[in-house]
């Protein structure tokens, strides 16, 4: 596997949030501590938009269903 961890292992450990809706978690931890508030908002907005463009094979690779990806992508950028 060329040194990368399997994102499905991390995603399956956090399947549902406290509210009971599917959540997407970060498969690879990225240090975001150096980013400002607006940079974090922008990153969240753009990565959620990308979720809507993934095809079925790509979603399967990261261990998400279309419904889970859509639920995460439709969250406002200011919500975690």
mmCIF file of C-alpha atoms in Angstrom:
data_model
loop_
_atom_site.group_PDB
_atom_site.id
_atom_site.type_symbol
_atom_site.label_atom_id
_atom_site.label_comp_id
_atom_site.label_asym_id
_atom_site.label_seq_id
_atom_site.Cartn_x
_atom_site.Cartn_y
_atom_site.Cartn_z
ATOM 1 C CA UNK A 1 0.000 0.000 0.000
ATOM 2 C CA UNK A 2 2.836 2.479 -0.677
ATOM 3 C CA UNK A 3 3.074 3.613 2.966
ATOM 4 C CA UNK A 4 -0.353 5.233 3.230
ATOM 5 C CA UNK A 5 -2.812 4.120 5.880
ATOM 6 C CA UNK A 6 -6.247 2.844 4.961
ATOM 7 C CA UNK A 7 -8.715 5.732 5.563
ATOM 8 C CA UNK A 8 -11.596 3.303 6.074
ATOM 9 C CA UNK A 9 -10.068 2.174 9.363
ATOM 10 C CA UNK A 10 -10.288 5.685 10.769
ATOM 11 C CA UNK A 11 -13.683 6.459 9.235
ATOM 12 C CA UNK A 12 -15.330 3.373 10.697
ATOM 13 C CA UNK A 13 -14.286 4.305 14.233
ATOM 14 C CA UNK A 14 -16.338 7.507 14.067
ATOM 15 C CA UNK A 15 -19.397 6.515 12.060
ATOM 16 C CA UNK A 16 -21.969 8.755 13.684
ATOM 17 C CA UNK A 17 -21.807 12.072 15.449
ATOM 18 C CA UNK A 18 -23.677 12.881 18.647
ATOM 19 C CA UNK A 19 -26.588 14.137 16.562
ATOM 20 C CA UNK A 20 -26.941 10.785 14.810
ATOM 21 C CA UNK A 21 -26.048 11.949 11.314
ATOM 22 C CA UNK A 22 -23.129 10.510 9.369
ATOM 23 C CA UNK A 23 -19.948 12.527 9.589
ATOM 24 C CA UNK A 24 -16.801 12.541 7.548
ATOM 25 C CA UNK A 25 -13.649 12.417 9.618
ATOM 26 C CA UNK A 26 -10.148 13.155 8.525
ATOM 27 C CA UNK A 27 -8.419 9.987 7.446
ATOM 28 C CA UNK A 28 -5.044 11.694 7.478
ATOM 29 C CA UNK A 29 -4.448 14.160 10.280
ATOM 30 C CA UNK A 30 -3.381 17.512 8.927
ATOM 31 C CA UNK A 31 -1.886 20.137 11.189
ATOM 32 C CA UNK A 32 -4.244 23.085 10.837
ATOM 33 C CA UNK A 33 -3.042 24.933 13.925
ATOM 34 C CA UNK A 34 -1.169 27.528 11.847
ATOM 35 C CA UNK A 35 -4.263 28.544 9.901
ATOM 36 C CA UNK A 36 -6.452 31.465 10.835
ATOM 37 C CA UNK A 37 -10.214 31.308 11.289
ATOM 38 C CA UNK A 38 -11.036 32.352 7.707
ATOM 39 C CA UNK A 39 -8.482 29.973 6.252
ATOM 40 C CA UNK A 40 -10.091 27.113 8.198
ATOM 41 C CA UNK A 41 -13.542 28.162 6.969
ATOM 42 C CA UNK A 42 -12.290 28.329 3.378
ATOM 43 C CA UNK A 43 -10.630 24.916 3.644
ATOM 44 C CA UNK A 44 -13.824 23.381 5.055
ATOM 45 C CA UNK A 45 -15.926 24.959 2.310
ATOM 46 C CA UNK A 46 -13.710 23.772 -0.526
ATOM 47 C CA UNK A 47 -13.194 20.237 0.773
ATOM 48 C CA UNK A 48 -16.940 19.813 1.276
ATOM 49 C CA UNK A 49 -17.568 20.943 -2.297
ATOM 50 C CA UNK A 50 -15.108 18.322 -3.518
ATOM 51 C CA UNK A 51 -17.127 15.609 -1.754
ATOM 52 C CA UNK A 52 -20.060 16.367 -4.056
ATOM 53 C CA UNK A 53 -17.906 15.768 -7.135
ATOM 54 C CA UNK A 54 -16.511 12.365 -6.136
ATOM 55 C CA UNK A 55 -17.732 9.376 -8.118
ATOM 56 C CA UNK A 56 -18.882 6.062 -6.619
ATOM 57 C CA UNK A 57 -15.437 4.430 -6.840
ATOM 58 C CA UNK A 58 -13.737 7.342 -5.103
ATOM 59 C CA UNK A 59 -16.338 7.373 -2.334
ATOM 60 C CA UNK A 60 -15.875 3.639 -1.879
ATOM 61 C CA UNK A 61 -12.115 4.183 -1.596
ATOM 62 C CA UNK A 62 -12.601 6.493 1.382
ATOM 63 C CA UNK A 63 -15.343 4.341 2.889
ATOM 64 C CA UNK A 64 -18.299 6.677 2.448
ATOM 65 C CA UNK A 65 -21.713 6.283 0.929
ATOM 66 C CA UNK A 66 -23.185 8.902 -1.357
ATOM 67 C CA UNK A 67 -25.623 9.880 1.420
ATOM 68 C CA UNK A 68 -22.831 10.356 3.978
ATOM 69 C CA UNK A 69 -20.806 12.493 1.568
ATOM 70 C CA UNK A 70 -23.863 14.583 0.702
ATOM 71 C CA UNK A 71 -24.776 15.087 4.378
ATOM 72 C CA UNK A 72 -21.262 16.345 5.149
ATOM 73 C CA UNK A 73 -21.001 18.458 1.999
ATOM 74 C CA UNK A 74 -24.259 20.275 2.707
ATOM 75 C CA UNK A 75 -23.191 21.421 6.171
ATOM 76 C CA UNK A 76 -22.479 25.153 6.427
ATOM 77 C CA UNK A 77 -18.760 25.958 6.302
ATOM 78 C CA UNK A 78 -18.758 27.254 9.886
ATOM 79 C CA UNK A 79 -19.932 23.918 11.385
ATOM 80 C CA UNK A 80 -17.511 21.164 12.269
#
